[in-house]
Amino acid sequence: MGISREQIAQRIAQEIKDGQYINLGIGIPTLVANYVPAGMEVMFQSENGLLGMGEFPTEDEVDADLINAGKQTVTAVTGAAYFSSADSFAMIRGGHVDLTVLGAFEIDEGGSIASWMIPGKLVKGMGGAMDLVAGAQNIIVAMAHANKKGESKILKSCSLPLTGVNCIKKVVTDLAVLEIKNGKIHLLERAPGVSVEEIVKLTEAELIITGDIPEMQF
Amino acid sequence: MAGFNKVVKTYDEALAGLKDGMSIMVGGFGLCGIPEGLIDQVKDLGCKELTCISNNAGVDGFGLGKLLEKRQIKTMIGSYVGENALFEQLYLSKEMEVILTPQGTLAEKIRAGGAGIPAFYTATGYGTLVAEGKETKEFNGRMYVLEESLTCDYALVKAWKADTMGNLVFRKTAANFNPMIATAGKITIAEVEEIVPAGELDPDDIQTPGIYVQRVIKGEFEKRIEQKTVKA
């Protein structure tokens, strides 16, 4: 049931607009770069100090001094710029990045997000995620709707330590496209072949469902 | 050493004066742009109880991972543990104090420290664990957290080129935290790939002016890549 990681990325890419500066987080968000709509030009920002991130290099182009925030080797596109971490987060905190896509462990009705640690079990660190959610006007979260045990990750209130409060407005999961407005989560679209009932069953938060919910289009 | 010639020949000279209990900052993002030889020297000196400020702590067995293995770090201030198993273990077991700091806040704390600004307000982390115990204030209807800046005893940076006067040029994404860290040390040491005579770098191209840099040493770099990824 539900769509693949690639399809989540593909659906998020439909939100991209021509001329945007975009920051993609590690994991599913990185895949969004593969689905930029034809005819559109965008610049990807990597918070370790690169605006204008290109595709992965050929074997001959590999350069240890040119990586992305996921520490993968990358290339730089025409018109790219390099800068320090302080400059990079001035762009992010200062609201200059048009679209941010990042992953999450949990999301809640208030638009809060938890993504950086599971107490006593897992510590990833927040990296740049707290700055990104504080700085971006337009954030899309890419995540699994529920865990392998079928426990919802779309909650009334996040249980894990927060990355940011009241900052998330749009979420794309393997089951649904959700919008968070005024403390309520609205179901906008469902994954092909997934029923509204199935989504409701795997959503702890209350879902606002208005009219027929269309399937995502690819 | 005479006048503005900052070049030292040995790692002993480069880190002369570093002692137990001091604070160090180390440039780099993951393993990209780290001062490899200076980190090795800290390991060889065996200094203990260090406070270490760096975005990451290397990987197991390379970069700052070497100092973790020898338990030389008492307090680690950084933003990302990531895939470093020993770092995570030392944190969860509380064997090492870890102050996780949002990456942009960390960069700004260091920038502000070097610029003589003791603290600043940021929206980053408001309402999270990071803001606990910190002063908050409303500006234009939004809440902000007061974050104090950081300086250190020894700042260890990696640059691409230096001239003999300590002017620095960085390369691509190997700049990352290095330019800010260079400004925030009582003693800043730059380990570089190439040292050129003063006058050879175009003043327009200099990213870190030599006033911030006390010592320059030519290093040999392995430049290990964490995630080599090539086009399919």
XYZ file of C-alpha atoms in Angstrom:
450
model
C 0.000 0.000 0.000
C 1.180 3.488 -0.764
C 3.703 5.042 -3.093
C 7.481 4.589 -3.241
C 10.145 7.000 -2.009
C 10.698 8.046 -5.624
C 7.007 8.803 -6.078
C 6.920 10.893 -2.914
C 9.802 12.896 -4.402
C 7.998 13.085 -7.743
C 4.826 14.432 -6.110
C 6.787 17.047 -4.145
C 8.538 18.140 -7.346
C 5.122 19.183 -8.709
C 5.208 22.017 -6.138
C 8.381 23.491 -7.641
C 8.144 26.818 -9.452
C 10.465 28.205 -12.095
C 13.296 30.325 -10.710
C 13.198 28.984 -7.155
C 16.165 28.529 -4.835
C 15.580 25.193 -3.106
C 17.176 23.353 -0.195
C 16.742 19.577 -0.134
C 17.386 17.557 3.024
C 18.977 14.128 3.257
C 17.025 11.012 2.178
C 13.798 11.233 0.142
C 14.155 15.044 -0.258
C 17.412 14.542 -2.185
C 15.480 12.540 -4.795
C 13.277 15.568 -5.592
C 16.129 16.932 -7.739
C 15.500 14.093 -10.214
C 11.959 15.291 -10.982
C 12.231 19.030 -11.629
C 9.438 19.758 -14.156
C 10.636 20.118 -17.753
C 11.358 23.669 -18.845
C 11.901 24.951 -15.313
C 15.173 26.265 -14.006
C 15.926 26.024 -10.280
C 19.044 26.353 -8.116
C 19.693 23.881 -5.315
C 21.262 25.192 -2.125
C 23.389 22.847 -0.053
C 23.899 24.213 3.460
C 27.566 23.244 3.621
C 28.253 26.158 1.289
C 27.043 25.656 -2.269
C 24.338 27.388 -4.280
C 23.876 25.686 -7.628
C 24.396 22.027 -6.799
C 24.566 19.819 -9.873
C 24.297 16.101 -10.425
C 26.701 13.462 -9.154
C 30.126 13.601 -10.849
C 31.617 11.122 -13.271
C 34.498 9.082 -11.871
C 36.941 11.621 -13.375
C 35.117 14.631 -11.952
C 35.065 13.380 -8.329
C 36.471 16.135 -6.097
C 36.860 15.641 -2.329
C 36.433 19.414 -1.887
C 32.984 19.429 -3.488
C 30.293 17.635 -1.494
C 26.666 18.149 -0.493
C 25.202 18.285 2.998
C 24.789 14.499 2.886
C 28.591 14.298 2.373
C 28.112 12.900 -1.145
C 30.372 14.037 -3.958
C 28.517 16.422 -6.298
C 29.168 18.916 -9.089
C 28.384 22.616 -9.427
C 26.197 24.032 -12.212
C 26.801 27.127 -14.344
C 26.223 30.163 -12.135
C 27.027 28.314 -8.904
C 28.620 29.974 -5.871
C 30.601 28.688 -2.889
C 30.488 30.337 0.543
C 31.040 29.758 4.248
C 28.586 28.085 6.622
C 27.773 31.469 8.185
C 26.830 32.887 4.774
C 24.886 29.740 3.986
C 22.723 30.073 7.080
C 22.313 33.800 6.509
C 20.554 32.758 3.289
C 18.469 30.197 5.143
C 17.655 32.143 8.327
C 17.189 35.349 6.388
C 14.348 33.789 4.394
C 16.090 33.879 1.023
C 15.533 30.197 0.221
C 12.185 29.759 -1.579
C 11.459 26.106 -0.856
C 12.768 23.629 1.703
C 12.089 19.900 1.598
C 13.029 17.782 4.583
C 12.317 14.507 6.304
C 10.700 13.910 9.700
C 10.029 11.253 12.338
C 6.757 12.902 13.400
C 4.467 15.795 12.465
C 1.528 17.145 14.463
C -1.662 19.182 14.147
C 0.099 22.340 15.273
C 2.572 22.073 12.395
C 5.386 21.054 14.734
C 8.056 18.652 13.504
C 10.343 16.136 15.251
C 13.278 14.869 13.204
C 16.536 14.794 15.113
C 16.546 12.372 18.021
C 14.833 9.474 19.735
C 15.794 9.777 23.423
C 17.990 6.930 24.646
C 18.013 5.221 21.260
C 19.093 7.305 18.340
C 20.879 10.598 18.056
C 21.399 12.039 14.606
C 21.732 15.620 15.671
C 19.695 18.401 14.187
C 22.313 19.517 11.681
C 20.760 22.398 9.763
C 17.140 21.273 10.133
C 16.231 23.611 13.024
C 17.574 26.601 11.095
C 15.795 25.509 7.920
C 12.387 25.168 9.576
C 12.877 28.507 11.336
C 13.969 30.331 8.201
C 11.961 28.981 5.289
C 8.546 30.357 4.347
C 7.668 27.324 2.313
C 8.481 23.917 3.796
C 7.374 20.515 2.532
C 7.956 17.453 4.679
C 8.593 14.092 2.991
C 7.970 11.159 5.307
C 6.428 7.758 5.886
C 2.827 8.019 7.094
C 3.265 5.262 9.687
C 6.071 3.067 10.966
C 6.502 -0.620 10.186
C 4.281 -1.552 13.140
C 1.474 0.555 11.696
C 1.859 3.316 14.289
C 0.984 6.720 12.898
C 3.633 9.418 12.530
C 0.958 12.066 11.885
C 0.014 12.911 15.469
C -2.155 15.172 17.587
C 1.028 16.208 19.348
C 4.624 15.125 18.618
C 6.057 12.746 21.222
C 9.732 13.171 20.312
C 11.948 16.224 20.914
C 10.935 18.939 18.450
C 12.925 20.403 15.595
C 10.549 23.360 15.255
C 7.118 24.518 16.391
C 4.202 25.636 14.214
C 6.265 25.752 11.045
C 5.087 22.957 8.746
C 2.303 23.629 6.259
C 2.576 20.787 3.763
C 3.377 17.078 4.126
C 3.691 14.383 1.460
C 3.692 10.799 2.717
C 3.481 7.392 1.035
C -0.302 7.612 1.525
C -1.372 11.231 1.291
C -0.782 14.907 0.656
C -1.653 16.887 3.783
C -1.973 20.581 4.510
C -1.771 22.056 8.008
C -3.845 25.193 8.591
C -4.856 26.792 11.885
C -4.071 23.735 13.992
C -5.912 21.294 11.703
C -4.610 18.762 9.212
C -6.485 18.684 5.902
C -6.376 15.671 3.596
C -5.792 17.041 0.090
C -4.853 13.994 -1.972
C -4.517 10.252 -1.513
C -2.012 7.840 -3.033
C -3.327 5.878 -6.032
C -5.365 2.908 -4.839
C -5.376 3.979 -1.188
C -8.781 4.743 0.336
C -9.619 7.637 2.633
C -10.542 5.069 5.316
C -7.090 3.476 5.115
C -5.460 6.897 5.538
C -7.716 7.781 8.484
C -6.855 4.454 10.135
C -3.118 5.228 9.953
C -3.480 8.850 11.093
C -3.605 9.567 14.824
C -4.368 13.240 14.272
C -7.859 14.319 13.315
C -8.101 14.705 9.533
C -10.313 17.320 7.940
C -11.845 15.707 4.864
C -13.831 17.921 2.548
C -15.653 16.406 -0.426
C -14.121 13.775 -2.661
C -10.394 13.390 -2.116
C -8.584 13.055 -5.469
C -5.753 10.642 -6.140
C -2.251 12.031 -6.615
C -1.414 12.436 -10.295
C 1.957 11.439 -11.746
C 59.712 34.185 13.005
C 60.128 37.731 11.872
C 57.580 40.429 11.249
C 54.531 39.041 9.531
C 55.998 35.712 8.476
C 53.579 33.256 10.092
C 54.984 30.074 8.565
C 56.049 27.291 10.925
C 57.859 24.159 9.775
C 56.754 21.537 12.292
C 53.504 20.441 13.892
C 55.166 20.846 17.318
C 55.540 24.568 16.563
C 52.064 24.723 15.033
C 50.346 23.616 18.228
C 52.939 24.840 20.761
C 51.193 25.831 23.978
C 48.147 23.570 23.642
C 47.391 22.088 27.053
C 44.915 19.867 28.866
C 41.560 21.496 29.491
C 41.786 24.040 26.681
C 39.130 24.725 24.066
C 39.721 24.044 20.390
C 37.673 24.681 17.274
C 38.209 22.493 14.235
C 37.068 23.433 10.736
C 35.400 21.078 8.287
C 32.058 19.615 7.299
C 32.156 15.876 7.731
C 35.614 15.005 6.445
C 35.631 17.828 3.877
C 38.065 20.640 4.641
C 39.455 19.282 7.912
C 42.972 20.106 9.149
C 44.134 16.497 9.093
C 47.707 17.000 10.275
C 46.731 19.338 13.117
C 44.173 16.806 14.390
C 46.871 14.121 14.300
C 49.148 16.417 16.287
C 46.481 16.947 18.973
C 46.210 13.153 19.165
C 49.994 12.746 19.411
C 50.275 15.464 22.075
C 47.683 13.488 24.050
C 46.017 16.603 25.515
C 43.005 15.645 27.586
C 39.799 17.239 28.904
C 39.497 19.325 25.753
C 36.405 21.246 24.791
C 36.033 20.699 21.068
C 33.820 22.835 18.842
C 33.254 21.438 15.371
C 30.198 20.810 13.207
C 30.853 17.053 13.141
C 33.260 14.739 14.929
C 34.700 12.939 11.929
C 34.081 9.246 11.404
C 35.263 6.269 13.399
C 39.050 6.257 13.042
C 39.468 9.414 10.933
C 39.420 13.136 11.598
C 38.129 14.010 15.072
C 37.112 10.358 15.437
C 40.769 9.816 16.428
C 40.418 12.141 19.421
C 37.179 10.430 20.444
C 38.954 7.070 20.381
C 41.599 8.366 22.781
C 38.914 9.990 24.982
C 40.665 13.368 24.722
C 37.450 15.355 24.442
C 35.482 16.182 27.579
C 32.873 18.382 25.927
C 31.875 18.297 22.272
C 29.877 21.146 20.733
C 28.555 20.307 17.268
C 25.407 19.924 15.181
C 25.493 16.420 13.778
C 26.398 13.005 15.125
C 25.239 11.223 12.011
C 26.816 7.908 11.272
C 29.632 8.190 13.837
C 28.947 5.153 16.047
C 31.511 6.010 18.736
C 30.242 9.605 19.014
C 26.690 8.354 19.471
C 27.811 5.799 22.057
C 29.828 8.356 24.077
C 26.824 10.691 23.981
C 24.179 8.171 24.972
C 26.397 6.759 27.764
C 27.126 10.344 28.924
C 30.846 9.530 28.933
C 31.355 12.715 26.927
C 29.329 15.880 27.380
C 27.711 16.759 24.050
C 26.076 20.091 23.368
C 24.120 19.652 20.156
C 23.664 23.023 18.494
C 21.748 23.830 15.311
C 24.208 24.175 12.460
C 23.332 27.745 11.560
C 23.350 28.792 15.201
C 26.767 27.153 15.601
C 28.118 28.996 12.552
C 26.730 32.299 13.850
C 28.003 31.701 17.419
C 31.506 31.322 15.985
C 31.152 34.255 13.583
C 29.840 36.454 16.404
C 32.585 35.275 18.770
C 35.264 36.250 16.288
C 33.555 39.591 15.679
C 33.338 40.526 19.365
C 29.577 40.123 19.660
C 28.710 38.283 22.904
C 25.225 37.058 21.966
C 22.466 37.343 19.372
C 18.801 36.470 18.934
C 17.644 33.794 16.501
C 14.305 32.109 15.841
C 16.112 28.814 15.352
C 15.262 26.304 18.075
C 12.513 28.326 19.725
C 10.158 25.955 21.552
C 12.661 23.053 21.395
C 15.175 21.498 23.828
C 17.824 23.820 22.393
C 16.065 26.858 23.867
C 15.635 25.424 27.369
C 16.981 27.759 30.033
C 17.708 30.494 27.507
C 16.275 33.981 27.444
C 13.622 34.567 24.777
C 12.229 37.786 23.369
C 9.549 38.849 20.919
C 10.441 40.975 17.898
C 7.729 41.959 15.401
C 5.366 39.297 16.687
C 7.831 36.407 16.508
C 9.742 34.694 19.313
C 13.539 34.521 19.337
C 16.134 32.776 21.512
C 19.218 34.509 22.915
C 22.303 32.526 21.931
C 25.757 33.269 23.318
C 28.738 33.397 21.004
C 31.805 31.126 21.083
C 35.538 31.702 21.026
C 38.369 29.282 21.741
C 42.000 28.956 22.796
C 43.177 27.256 19.588
C 41.411 27.451 16.231
C 42.482 24.731 13.777
C 41.545 25.452 10.191
C 42.232 24.025 6.777
C 42.659 26.299 3.761
C 43.629 25.698 0.172
C 46.315 28.356 -0.086
C 47.998 30.718 2.305
C 50.645 33.316 1.761
C 53.440 33.714 4.267
C 51.495 36.520 5.996
C 48.580 34.204 6.817
C 46.112 35.437 4.202
C 43.892 32.479 3.294
C 41.980 31.203 0.280
C 39.564 28.275 0.520
C 38.436 25.914 -2.195
C 34.832 24.962 -3.083
C 32.834 23.442 -0.206
C 36.015 22.837 1.793
C 35.523 26.394 3.128
C 32.446 25.562 5.267
C 33.194 26.444 8.917
C 36.850 27.313 8.341
C 36.497 31.055 7.604
C 34.530 31.729 10.818
C 36.653 29.467 12.970
C 39.751 31.292 11.736
C 38.407 34.481 13.377
C 37.470 32.944 16.733
C 40.745 31.595 18.148
C 43.198 33.273 20.511
C 45.687 31.335 18.404
C 44.594 30.369 14.895
C 46.618 27.831 12.963
C 45.966 27.276 9.270
C 47.045 23.993 7.708
C 47.154 24.505 3.954
C 47.863 22.706 0.707
C 50.177 25.379 -0.622
C 52.071 28.338 0.827
C 52.944 31.130 -1.599
C 55.093 34.239 -1.092
C 53.313 37.345 0.197
C 52.021 39.346 -2.751
C 51.212 36.340 -4.879
C 47.552 36.117 -3.799
C 45.382 38.813 -5.357
C 44.036 40.925 -2.446
C 40.620 40.710 -4.147
C 40.658 36.920 -3.730
C 41.640 36.695 -0.056
C 38.798 35.220 2.018
C 40.448 35.331 5.449
C 42.825 38.271 5.990
C 46.052 37.384 7.786
C 45.201 39.429 10.893
C 43.175 36.444 12.132
C 45.930 33.880 11.584
C 48.925 33.393 13.879
C 50.570 30.303 12.380
C 50.595 28.653 8.960
C 51.821 25.161 8.190
C 51.968 23.241 4.926
C 50.133 19.946 5.281
C 49.749 16.693 3.368
C 46.102 15.742 2.968
C 44.521 12.362 2.395
C 41.151 14.068 1.725
C 39.147 10.964 2.475
C 35.655 11.015 0.925
C 32.780 9.928 3.166
C 30.182 9.142 0.492
C 31.755 8.824 -2.924
C 28.789 9.004 -5.266
C 29.094 8.982 -9.037
C 26.693 9.340 -11.921
C 24.978 6.079 -12.798
